[in-house]
Amino acid sequence: MDWRSELKALEEALAELKEKYRQAVDPNVLEEVRVKFLGRKGPIKALLNFIREVPPHERRELGRAINEIKNAFETWIQEKRDQLGEKEEEIKDPTLPSRQNSLGHKHIISQTIAEIVDIFREMGFALADGPEIEQEYYNFTALNIDVTHPSREAFDTFYLNLPPDSDKGKYLLRSHTSPMQVRIMERFSPPVAVIVPGRVYRPDAVDASHSFMFHQIEGFLVDTDVRFSHLKGILMEFARKYFYDDVRLRFRPHYFPFTEPSAEVDISCLFCKGKGCSVCKYSGWIEVLGCGMIHPNVLAAVGGEYMAKTGFAFGMGVERLCMLKYRIPDIRLFYNADVRFLRQF
Ligand code: PHE
């Protein structure tokens, strides 16, 4: 018997098996194949038995060749099993919930801005935004804020190390959203009714109620014969929608350089409805925003058609409104890198 041709036949048999079972197979079928090939009546065994009849000097060569084929076969079987194993795992339990992909969600401050903007858009206000890097002229001068006003001091405003503009003065991070009143009026003819959300910056020491950066929403309306009663009506509607239906408003006289008359607005406490509690410090009222009739000097700074108009403006702190609504005790929670707090909203 020519063992070389037997060996060749064995190699071909293995190649045939590999070809036949290229696709994944039933593990039982695979086991049958394995037993048939390696088993007592299999071709490997037959060839091993044949070794005795081979001349002694050729036995080593035959033995090694048989072993190689046997190893190749076993490796192939193992690969097939591994494939099956993976397949099995994939379909193990199709009823399991899928892996949670965290897509994130809108920050509660963004949600609050969207909610407030929606309330004003329903009343016909347009939405605008403006630069966070402002100029002295828009942040102060055009808003009737005198050069001697304390808010212009370096400890109240972040000035930037840029060469000042010959017209509009130094560059700074805006300390409020009010500069957008002037920027909008410069670009659009009256009537205008606009809402401007955005970030503002003040070099305040950070504590539970202060941050060097926070968000404001500015609103203003300019037209012919706009009166304080219009302002009251608009703010009443806002407070009803944002806080609660039978909310009451209190306008306390105040001073802002860019409005006259000016007021701070309190709402009846949203927790005790005005009876007095720890949140409103037993006063029944909570301060929510500043407002007033746009100062004639501001309209004059814009000039043109605006000289003959009147208007109102208001500005509110988004963090503050959000903290009130959800009883959030500390402003720093909004900016914390540990997002467990923010996930709640
Ligand atoms: N800009 C004022 C502030 O930052 C708020 C305000 C806006 C007051 C508009 C009156 C009118 O405190």
mmCIF file of C-alpha atoms and ligand atoms in Angstrom:
data_model
loop_
_atom_site.group_PDB
_atom_site.id
_atom_site.type_symbol
_atom_site.label_atom_id
_atom_site.label_comp_id
_atom_site.label_asym_id
_atom_site.label_seq_id
_atom_site.Cartn_x
_atom_site.Cartn_y
_atom_site.Cartn_z
ATOM 1 C CA MET A 1 0.000 0.000 0.000
ATOM 2 C CA ASP A 2 1.264 3.377 -0.999
ATOM 3 C CA TRP A 3 0.911 5.497 2.149
ATOM 4 C CA ARG A 4 1.701 8.673 0.207
ATOM 5 C CA SER A 5 -1.430 8.363 -1.888
ATOM 6 C CA GLU A 6 -3.416 7.446 1.284
ATOM 7 C CA LEU A 7 -2.114 10.611 2.943
ATOM 8 C CA LYS A 8 -3.112 12.617 -0.108
ATOM 9 C CA ALA A 9 -6.614 11.120 0.054
ATOM 10 C CA LEU A 10 -6.833 12.099 3.721
ATOM 11 C CA GLU A 11 -5.819 15.679 2.962
ATOM 12 C CA GLU A 12 -8.447 15.791 0.239
ATOM 13 C CA ALA A 13 -11.060 14.403 2.624
ATOM 14 C CA LEU A 14 -10.318 17.226 5.075
ATOM 15 C CA ALA A 15 -10.494 19.820 2.328
ATOM 16 C CA GLU A 16 -13.843 18.358 1.237
ATOM 17 C CA LEU A 17 -15.210 18.543 4.784
ATOM 18 C CA LYS A 18 -14.145 22.156 5.045
ATOM 19 C CA GLU A 19 -15.845 22.916 1.774
ATOM 20 C CA LYS A 20 -19.015 20.996 2.644
ATOM 21 C CA TYR A 21 -19.444 22.668 6.028
ATOM 22 C CA ARG A 22 -18.469 26.193 5.091
ATOM 23 C CA GLN A 23 -21.705 27.515 6.498
ATOM 24 C CA ALA A 24 -22.450 27.311 10.203
ATOM 25 C CA VAL A 25 -23.672 23.857 11.111
ATOM 26 C CA ASP A 26 -25.804 22.295 13.766
ATOM 27 C CA PRO A 27 -23.505 21.437 16.702
ATOM 28 C CA ASN A 28 -24.784 17.823 16.571
ATOM 29 C CA VAL A 29 -23.810 17.481 12.937
ATOM 30 C CA LEU A 30 -20.416 18.938 13.755
ATOM 31 C CA GLU A 31 -19.946 16.366 16.514
ATOM 32 C CA GLU A 32 -20.850 13.550 14.086
ATOM 33 C CA VAL A 33 -18.307 14.826 11.604
ATOM 34 C CA ARG A 34 -15.694 14.959 14.329
ATOM 35 C CA VAL A 35 -16.357 11.395 15.519
ATOM 36 C CA LYS A 36 -16.385 10.051 11.984
ATOM 37 C CA PHE A 37 -13.055 11.624 11.155
ATOM 38 C CA LEU A 38 -11.199 10.905 14.388
ATOM 39 C CA GLY A 39 -13.123 7.866 15.579
ATOM 40 C CA ARG A 40 -12.139 4.216 15.618
ATOM 41 C CA LYS A 41 -13.402 3.657 12.110
ATOM 42 C CA GLY A 42 -12.208 6.970 10.801
ATOM 43 C CA PRO A 43 -9.531 7.582 8.154
ATOM 44 C CA ILE A 44 -7.000 8.934 10.674
ATOM 45 C CA LYS A 45 -7.147 5.817 12.733
ATOM 46 C CA ALA A 46 -6.818 3.684 9.630
ATOM 47 C CA LEU A 47 -3.700 5.476 8.548
ATOM 48 C CA LEU A 48 -2.229 5.330 12.063
ATOM 49 C CA ASN A 49 -2.717 1.574 12.065
ATOM 50 C CA PHE A 50 -0.940 1.466 8.743
ATOM 51 C CA ILE A 51 2.262 2.948 10.240
ATOM 52 C CA ARG A 52 3.439 -0.489 11.354
ATOM 53 C CA GLU A 53 3.562 -1.631 7.792
ATOM 54 C CA VAL A 54 5.632 1.262 6.573
ATOM 55 C CA PRO A 55 9.395 0.825 6.365
ATOM 56 C CA PRO A 56 10.947 2.063 9.666
ATOM 57 C CA HIS A 57 12.822 4.994 8.115
ATOM 58 C CA GLU A 58 9.563 6.376 6.665
ATOM 59 C CA ARG A 59 7.464 6.058 9.831
ATOM 60 C CA ARG A 60 8.491 9.376 11.329
ATOM 61 C CA GLU A 61 7.530 11.217 8.191
ATOM 62 C CA LEU A 62 4.137 9.532 8.030
ATOM 63 C CA GLY A 63 3.490 10.029 11.739
ATOM 64 C CA ARG A 64 4.232 13.739 11.509
ATOM 65 C CA ALA A 65 2.031 14.130 8.415
ATOM 66 C CA ILE A 66 -0.893 12.381 10.115
ATOM 67 C CA ASN A 67 -0.500 14.575 13.186
ATOM 68 C CA GLU A 68 -0.514 17.713 11.082
ATOM 69 C CA ILE A 69 -3.761 16.715 9.437
ATOM 70 C CA LYS A 70 -5.258 15.754 12.777
ATOM 71 C CA ASN A 71 -4.295 19.131 14.274
ATOM 72 C CA ALA A 72 -5.630 21.004 11.266
ATOM 73 C CA PHE A 73 -8.898 19.099 11.597
ATOM 74 C CA GLU A 74 -9.183 19.817 15.311
ATOM 75 C CA THR A 75 -8.436 23.516 14.802
ATOM 76 C CA TRP A 76 -11.113 23.649 12.138
ATOM 77 C CA ILE A 77 -13.657 21.937 14.430
ATOM 78 C CA GLN A 78 -12.810 24.410 17.207
ATOM 79 C CA GLU A 79 -13.274 27.374 14.895
ATOM 80 C CA LYS A 80 -16.659 26.054 13.827
ATOM 81 C CA ARG A 81 -17.673 25.625 17.443
ATOM 82 C CA ASP A 82 -16.544 29.165 18.287
ATOM 83 C CA GLN A 83 -18.643 30.531 15.447
ATOM 84 C CA LEU A 84 -21.643 28.609 16.689
ATOM 85 C CA GLY A 85 -21.011 29.817 20.231
ATOM 86 C CA GLU A 86 -21.101 33.418 19.125
ATOM 87 C CA LYS A 87 -24.247 32.861 17.134
ATOM 88 C CA GLU A 88 -25.884 31.233 20.112
ATOM 89 C CA GLU A 89 -25.004 34.115 22.404
ATOM 90 C CA GLU A 90 -26.326 36.664 19.969
ATOM 91 C CA ILE A 91 -29.753 35.149 20.002
ATOM 92 C CA LYS A 92 -29.700 34.047 23.609
ATOM 93 C CA ASP A 93 -32.550 36.258 24.857
ATOM 94 C CA PRO A 94 -34.143 38.548 22.345
ATOM 95 C CA THR A 95 -36.525 39.863 25.011
ATOM 96 C CA LEU A 96 -33.709 41.549 26.966
ATOM 97 C CA PRO A 97 -33.823 45.351 26.849
ATOM 98 C CA SER A 98 -31.246 46.770 24.461
ATOM 99 C CA ARG A 99 -28.049 48.344 25.699
ATOM 100 C CA GLN A 100 -28.840 51.856 26.912
ATOM 101 C CA ASN A 101 -27.315 54.446 24.651
ATOM 102 C CA SER A 102 -27.155 57.705 26.533
ATOM 103 C CA LEU A 103 -28.035 60.429 24.043
ATOM 104 C CA GLY A 104 -28.198 63.133 26.712
ATOM 105 C CA HIS A 105 -30.899 65.753 26.858
ATOM 106 C CA LYS A 106 -31.395 69.507 27.036
ATOM 107 C CA HIS A 107 -29.970 71.240 30.075
ATOM 108 C CA ILE A 108 -32.693 72.508 32.399
ATOM 109 C CA ILE A 109 -31.569 76.099 31.717
ATOM 110 C CA SER A 110 -32.066 75.541 27.973
ATOM 111 C CA GLN A 111 -35.448 73.981 28.694
ATOM 112 C CA THR A 112 -36.446 76.963 30.833
ATOM 113 C CA ILE A 113 -35.319 79.423 28.149
ATOM 114 C CA ALA A 114 -37.343 77.507 25.553
ATOM 115 C CA GLU A 115 -40.411 77.522 27.796
ATOM 116 C CA ILE A 116 -40.205 81.273 28.463
ATOM 117 C CA VAL A 117 -39.422 82.126 24.844
ATOM 118 C CA ASP A 118 -42.495 80.118 23.781
ATOM 119 C CA ILE A 119 -44.739 82.116 26.110
ATOM 120 C CA PHE A 120 -43.567 85.394 24.571
ATOM 121 C CA ARG A 121 -43.621 84.118 21.010
ATOM 122 C CA GLU A 122 -47.265 83.243 21.478
ATOM 123 C CA MET A 123 -47.818 86.910 22.294
ATOM 124 C CA GLY A 124 -46.094 87.954 19.066
ATOM 125 C CA PHE A 125 -42.537 88.653 20.229
ATOM 126 C CA ALA A 126 -39.727 87.819 17.825
ATOM 127 C CA LEU A 127 -36.648 85.915 18.993
ATOM 128 C CA ALA A 128 -33.141 87.356 18.661
ATOM 129 C CA ASP A 129 -29.688 86.839 20.072
ATOM 130 C CA GLY A 130 -26.607 88.982 20.212
ATOM 131 C CA PRO A 131 -22.885 89.082 21.004
ATOM 132 C CA GLU A 132 -21.537 88.092 24.398
ATOM 133 C CA ILE A 133 -18.471 90.189 23.651
ATOM 134 C CA GLU A 134 -20.014 93.657 23.753
ATOM 135 C CA GLN A 135 -18.772 97.193 23.561
ATOM 136 C CA GLU A 136 -19.051 99.938 26.157
ATOM 137 C CA TYR A 137 -21.357 101.925 23.946
ATOM 138 C CA TYR A 138 -24.055 99.231 23.807
ATOM 139 C CA ASN A 139 -23.596 97.848 27.292
ATOM 140 C CA PHE A 140 -23.583 101.258 28.999
ATOM 141 C CA THR A 141 -23.488 104.534 27.094
ATOM 142 C CA ALA A 142 -26.451 104.071 24.772
ATOM 143 C CA LEU A 143 -28.393 102.713 27.752
ATOM 144 C CA ASN A 144 -28.012 106.010 29.578
ATOM 145 C CA ILE A 145 -25.530 104.503 32.009
ATOM 146 C CA ASP A 146 -23.270 107.370 32.995
ATOM 147 C CA VAL A 147 -19.450 106.977 33.011
ATOM 148 C CA THR A 148 -19.560 107.402 36.779
ATOM 149 C CA HIS A 149 -22.021 104.540 37.304
ATOM 150 C CA PRO A 150 -20.562 101.818 39.564
ATOM 151 C CA SER A 151 -21.526 98.993 37.168
ATOM 152 C CA ARG A 152 -18.871 100.350 34.799
ATOM 153 C CA GLU A 153 -16.135 99.758 37.335
ATOM 154 C CA ALA A 154 -13.620 97.004 36.675
ATOM 155 C CA PHE A 155 -14.887 95.061 39.708
ATOM 156 C CA ASP A 156 -18.393 94.943 38.211
ATOM 157 C CA THR A 157 -17.544 94.114 34.596
ATOM 158 C CA PHE A 158 -15.145 91.848 32.738
ATOM 159 C CA TYR A 159 -13.183 94.114 30.389
ATOM 160 C CA LEU A 160 -11.220 92.462 27.625
ATOM 161 C CA ASN A 161 -7.641 93.176 26.804
ATOM 162 C CA LEU A 162 -8.372 94.430 23.288
ATOM 163 C CA PRO A 163 -7.638 97.803 21.758
ATOM 164 C CA PRO A 164 -10.820 99.876 22.225
ATOM 165 C CA ASP A 165 -12.969 100.804 19.255
ATOM 166 C CA SER A 166 -12.764 104.515 18.520
ATOM 167 C CA ASP A 167 -16.562 104.794 18.287
ATOM 168 C CA LYS A 168 -17.944 102.219 20.642
ATOM 169 C CA GLY A 169 -15.279 102.103 23.345
ATOM 170 C CA LYS A 170 -13.776 99.189 25.209
ATOM 171 C CA TYR A 171 -14.663 95.550 24.667
ATOM 172 C CA LEU A 172 -16.194 93.619 27.544
ATOM 173 C CA LEU A 173 -18.310 90.602 28.356
ATOM 174 C CA ARG A 174 -21.846 91.954 28.442
ATOM 175 C CA SER A 175 -23.135 92.407 31.967
ATOM 176 C CA HIS A 176 -26.780 92.209 30.867
ATOM 177 C CA THR A 177 -28.852 91.516 27.746
ATOM 178 C CA SER A 178 -30.165 95.101 27.578
ATOM 179 C CA PRO A 179 -27.574 96.176 24.936
ATOM 180 C CA MET A 180 -29.690 94.198 22.479
ATOM 181 C CA GLN A 181 -32.454 96.801 22.839
ATOM 182 C CA VAL A 182 -30.201 99.300 21.093
ATOM 183 C CA ARG A 183 -28.704 96.852 18.584
ATOM 184 C CA ILE A 184 -32.170 95.745 17.451
ATOM 185 C CA MET A 185 -33.571 99.254 17.233
ATOM 186 C CA GLU A 186 -30.561 100.343 15.153
ATOM 187 C CA ARG A 187 -31.323 97.610 12.615
ATOM 188 C CA PHE A 188 -35.107 97.455 12.520
ATOM 189 C CA SER A 189 -37.768 100.123 12.181
ATOM 190 C CA PRO A 190 -40.522 100.352 14.772
ATOM 191 C CA PRO A 191 -42.721 98.699 15.813
ATOM 192 C CA VAL A 192 -40.521 96.038 17.418
ATOM 193 C CA ALA A 193 -41.365 93.389 19.988
ATOM 194 C CA VAL A 194 -38.384 91.161 20.671
ATOM 195 C CA ILE A 195 -37.206 88.623 23.215
ATOM 196 C CA VAL A 196 -33.467 88.013 23.696
ATOM 197 C CA PRO A 197 -32.164 85.142 25.798
ATOM 198 C CA GLY A 198 -28.453 84.828 26.448
ATOM 199 C CA ARG A 199 -25.464 84.592 28.749
ATOM 200 C CA VAL A 200 -24.264 87.536 30.805
ATOM 201 C CA TYR A 201 -21.124 87.940 32.921
ATOM 202 C CA ARG A 202 -20.307 89.686 36.170
ATOM 203 C CA PRO A 203 -17.192 89.207 38.295
ATOM 204 C CA ASP A 204 -19.222 88.204 41.358
ATOM 205 C CA ALA A 205 -17.878 85.816 43.951
ATOM 206 C CA VAL A 206 -19.587 82.471 43.400
ATOM 207 C CA ASP A 207 -22.001 81.321 46.097
ATOM 208 C CA ALA A 208 -25.400 79.621 46.342
ATOM 209 C CA SER A 209 -27.146 82.484 44.536
ATOM 210 C CA HIS A 210 -24.355 84.143 42.517
ATOM 211 C CA SER A 211 -22.338 83.098 39.509
ATOM 212 C CA PHE A 212 -19.864 84.982 37.299
ATOM 213 C CA MET A 213 -21.941 83.801 34.343
ATOM 214 C CA PHE A 214 -25.674 83.348 34.183
ATOM 215 C CA HIS A 215 -28.549 83.704 31.727
ATOM 216 C CA GLN A 216 -30.998 86.489 31.212
ATOM 217 C CA ILE A 217 -33.996 87.020 29.010
ATOM 218 C CA GLU A 218 -34.538 90.542 27.792
ATOM 219 C CA GLY A 219 -37.872 91.582 26.360
ATOM 220 C CA PHE A 220 -38.900 94.908 24.891
ATOM 221 C CA LEU A 221 -41.583 96.454 22.771
ATOM 222 C CA VAL A 222 -41.523 99.833 21.059
ATOM 223 C CA ASP A 223 -44.402 101.373 19.130
ATOM 224 C CA THR A 224 -46.672 104.389 19.128
ATOM 225 C CA ASP A 225 -48.297 105.146 22.500
ATOM 226 C CA VAL A 226 -46.996 102.149 24.409
ATOM 227 C CA ARG A 227 -47.942 102.549 28.071
ATOM 228 C CA PHE A 228 -47.007 101.048 31.402
ATOM 229 C CA SER A 229 -50.335 99.193 31.414
ATOM 230 C CA HIS A 230 -49.199 97.276 28.326
ATOM 231 C CA LEU A 231 -46.096 96.195 30.211
ATOM 232 C CA LYS A 232 -48.224 95.068 33.139
ATOM 233 C CA GLY A 233 -50.522 93.068 30.904
ATOM 234 C CA ILE A 234 -47.677 91.291 29.126
ATOM 235 C CA LEU A 235 -45.886 90.429 32.385
ATOM 236 C CA MET A 236 -49.123 89.268 33.983
ATOM 237 C CA GLU A 237 -49.711 86.864 31.118
ATOM 238 C CA PHE A 238 -46.129 85.618 31.384
ATOM 239 C CA ALA A 239 -46.347 85.056 35.160
ATOM 240 C CA ARG A 240 -49.657 83.190 34.818
ATOM 241 C CA LYS A 241 -48.195 80.857 32.238
ATOM 242 C CA TYR A 242 -44.775 80.322 33.780
ATOM 243 C CA PHE A 243 -45.772 80.223 37.466
ATOM 244 C CA TYR A 244 -49.436 79.615 38.211
ATOM 245 C CA ASP A 245 -52.820 80.752 37.036
ATOM 246 C CA ASP A 246 -54.010 83.004 39.846
ATOM 247 C CA VAL A 247 -50.597 84.573 40.511
ATOM 248 C CA ARG A 248 -50.582 88.219 41.601
ATOM 249 C CA LEU A 249 -47.946 90.773 40.630
ATOM 250 C CA ARG A 250 -46.517 93.626 42.652
ATOM 251 C CA PHE A 251 -44.626 96.444 40.954
ATOM 252 C CA ARG A 252 -42.169 98.090 43.355
ATOM 253 C CA PRO A 253 -40.664 101.402 42.217
ATOM 254 C CA HIS A 254 -36.980 100.978 41.444
ATOM 255 C CA TYR A 255 -34.183 102.623 39.519
ATOM 256 C CA PHE A 256 -32.543 101.563 36.270
ATOM 257 C CA PRO A 257 -30.723 104.190 34.193
ATOM 258 C CA PHE A 258 -32.308 102.903 30.973
ATOM 259 C CA THR A 259 -35.958 102.867 32.052
ATOM 260 C CA GLU A 260 -38.176 105.545 33.524
ATOM 261 C CA PRO A 261 -40.249 104.833 35.459
ATOM 262 C CA SER A 262 -38.616 101.582 36.567
ATOM 263 C CA ALA A 263 -39.908 98.784 38.741
ATOM 264 C CA GLU A 264 -38.949 95.513 40.270
ATOM 265 C CA VAL A 265 -41.660 92.923 39.955
ATOM 266 C CA ASP A 266 -42.613 90.476 42.675
ATOM 267 C CA ILE A 267 -44.972 87.548 42.283
ATOM 268 C CA SER A 268 -47.185 86.206 45.039
ATOM 269 C CA CYS A 269 -45.194 83.296 46.465
ATOM 270 C CA LEU A 270 -45.675 80.165 44.374
ATOM 271 C CA PHE A 271 -45.351 77.885 47.406
ATOM 272 C CA CYS A 272 -47.631 79.529 49.983
ATOM 273 C CA LYS A 273 -49.650 81.598 47.466
ATOM 274 C CA GLY A 274 -48.827 84.704 49.489
ATOM 275 C CA LYS A 275 -49.601 83.475 52.983
ATOM 276 C CA GLY A 276 -45.959 83.482 54.043
ATOM 277 C CA CYS A 277 -43.421 80.665 54.146
ATOM 278 C CA SER A 278 -39.685 80.084 54.405
ATOM 279 C CA VAL A 279 -39.171 80.461 50.632
ATOM 280 C CA CYS A 280 -40.648 83.999 50.544
ATOM 281 C CA LYS A 281 -39.196 84.708 53.993
ATOM 282 C CA TYR A 282 -42.731 85.163 55.340
ATOM 283 C CA SER A 283 -43.360 88.182 53.113
ATOM 284 C CA GLY A 284 -45.676 86.408 50.675
ATOM 285 C CA TRP A 285 -43.753 87.956 47.729
ATOM 286 C CA ILE A 286 -40.801 86.882 45.581
ATOM 287 C CA GLU A 287 -38.816 89.202 43.334
ATOM 288 C CA VAL A 288 -38.613 87.902 39.763
ATOM 289 C CA LEU A 289 -37.554 90.640 37.344
ATOM 290 C CA GLY A 290 -36.737 94.268 36.566
ATOM 291 C CA CYS A 291 -38.629 96.426 34.087
ATOM 292 C CA GLY A 292 -39.766 99.856 33.084
ATOM 293 C CA MET A 293 -40.585 102.242 30.277
ATOM 294 C CA ILE A 294 -37.595 102.667 27.953
ATOM 295 C CA HIS A 295 -35.836 105.929 28.880
ATOM 296 C CA PRO A 296 -36.164 108.722 26.278
ATOM 297 C CA ASN A 297 -32.357 108.997 26.228
ATOM 298 C CA VAL A 298 -32.132 105.391 25.006
ATOM 299 C CA LEU A 299 -34.606 106.072 22.199
ATOM 300 C CA ALA A 300 -32.670 109.242 21.409
ATOM 301 C CA ALA A 301 -29.406 107.307 21.199
ATOM 302 C CA VAL A 302 -30.980 105.292 18.381
ATOM 303 C CA GLY A 303 -32.697 108.384 16.940
ATOM 304 C CA GLY A 304 -34.721 108.580 13.732
ATOM 305 C CA GLU A 305 -38.198 107.121 13.901
ATOM 306 C CA TYR A 306 -37.613 106.025 17.476
ATOM 307 C CA MET A 307 -37.620 109.632 18.725
ATOM 308 C CA ALA A 308 -41.426 109.707 18.500
ATOM 309 C CA LYS A 309 -42.030 106.263 20.004
ATOM 310 C CA THR A 310 -42.472 104.837 23.460
ATOM 311 C CA GLY A 311 -41.760 101.361 24.722
ATOM 312 C CA PHE A 312 -41.190 99.098 27.656
ATOM 313 C CA ALA A 313 -38.433 96.674 28.566
ATOM 314 C CA PHE A 314 -37.906 93.945 31.112
ATOM 315 C CA GLY A 315 -35.073 91.631 32.066
ATOM 316 C CA MET A 316 -35.167 88.425 34.041
ATOM 317 C CA GLY A 317 -32.627 85.956 35.358
ATOM 318 C CA VAL A 318 -33.226 82.488 33.945
ATOM 319 C CA GLU A 319 -31.415 80.592 36.729
ATOM 320 C CA ARG A 320 -33.456 82.444 39.324
ATOM 321 C CA LEU A 321 -36.778 81.661 37.618
ATOM 322 C CA CYS A 322 -35.765 78.048 37.211
ATOM 323 C CA MET A 323 -34.601 77.734 40.829
ATOM 324 C CA LEU A 324 -37.917 79.129 42.021
ATOM 325 C CA LYS A 325 -40.015 76.818 39.932
ATOM 326 C CA TYR A 326 -38.163 73.653 40.911
ATOM 327 C CA ARG A 327 -37.018 74.791 44.367
ATOM 328 C CA ILE A 328 -33.359 74.370 43.482
ATOM 329 C CA PRO A 329 -31.348 75.614 46.450
ATOM 330 C CA ASP A 330 -27.979 76.330 44.843
ATOM 331 C CA ILE A 331 -27.106 77.939 41.482
ATOM 332 C CA ARG A 332 -23.836 75.978 41.315
ATOM 333 C CA LEU A 333 -25.814 72.779 40.671
ATOM 334 C CA PHE A 334 -26.514 74.018 37.121
ATOM 335 C CA TYR A 335 -22.839 74.159 36.225
ATOM 336 C CA ASN A 336 -21.529 71.125 38.068
ATOM 337 C CA ALA A 337 -19.643 68.546 36.026
ATOM 338 C CA ASP A 338 -21.399 65.835 38.040
ATOM 339 C CA VAL A 339 -24.537 65.574 35.943
ATOM 340 C CA ARG A 340 -26.575 63.404 38.310
ATOM 341 C CA PHE A 341 -28.480 66.497 39.433
ATOM 342 C CA LEU A 342 -29.216 67.568 35.836
ATOM 343 C CA ARG A 343 -30.425 64.114 34.790
ATOM 344 C CA GLN A 344 -33.560 64.662 36.863
ATOM 345 C CA PHE A 345 -34.958 67.264 34.485
HETATM 346 N N1 PHE B 1 -30.685 94.880 32.584
HETATM 347 C C1 PHE B 1 -31.227 94.885 33.934
HETATM 348 C C2 PHE B 1 -30.317 94.022 34.817
HETATM 349 O O1 PHE B 1 -29.482 93.314 34.340
HETATM 350 C C3 PHE B 1 -32.619 94.322 33.954
HETATM 351 C C4 PHE B 1 -33.616 95.179 33.230
HETATM 352 C C5 PHE B 1 -33.877 94.980 31.887
HETATM 353 C C6 PHE B 1 -34.298 96.185 33.877
HETATM 354 C C7 PHE B 1 -34.776 95.784 31.200
HETATM 355 C C8 PHE B 1 -35.193 96.992 33.229
HETATM 356 C C9 PHE B 1 -35.430 96.771 31.889
HETATM 357 O O2 PHE B 1 -30.436 94.054 36.006
#
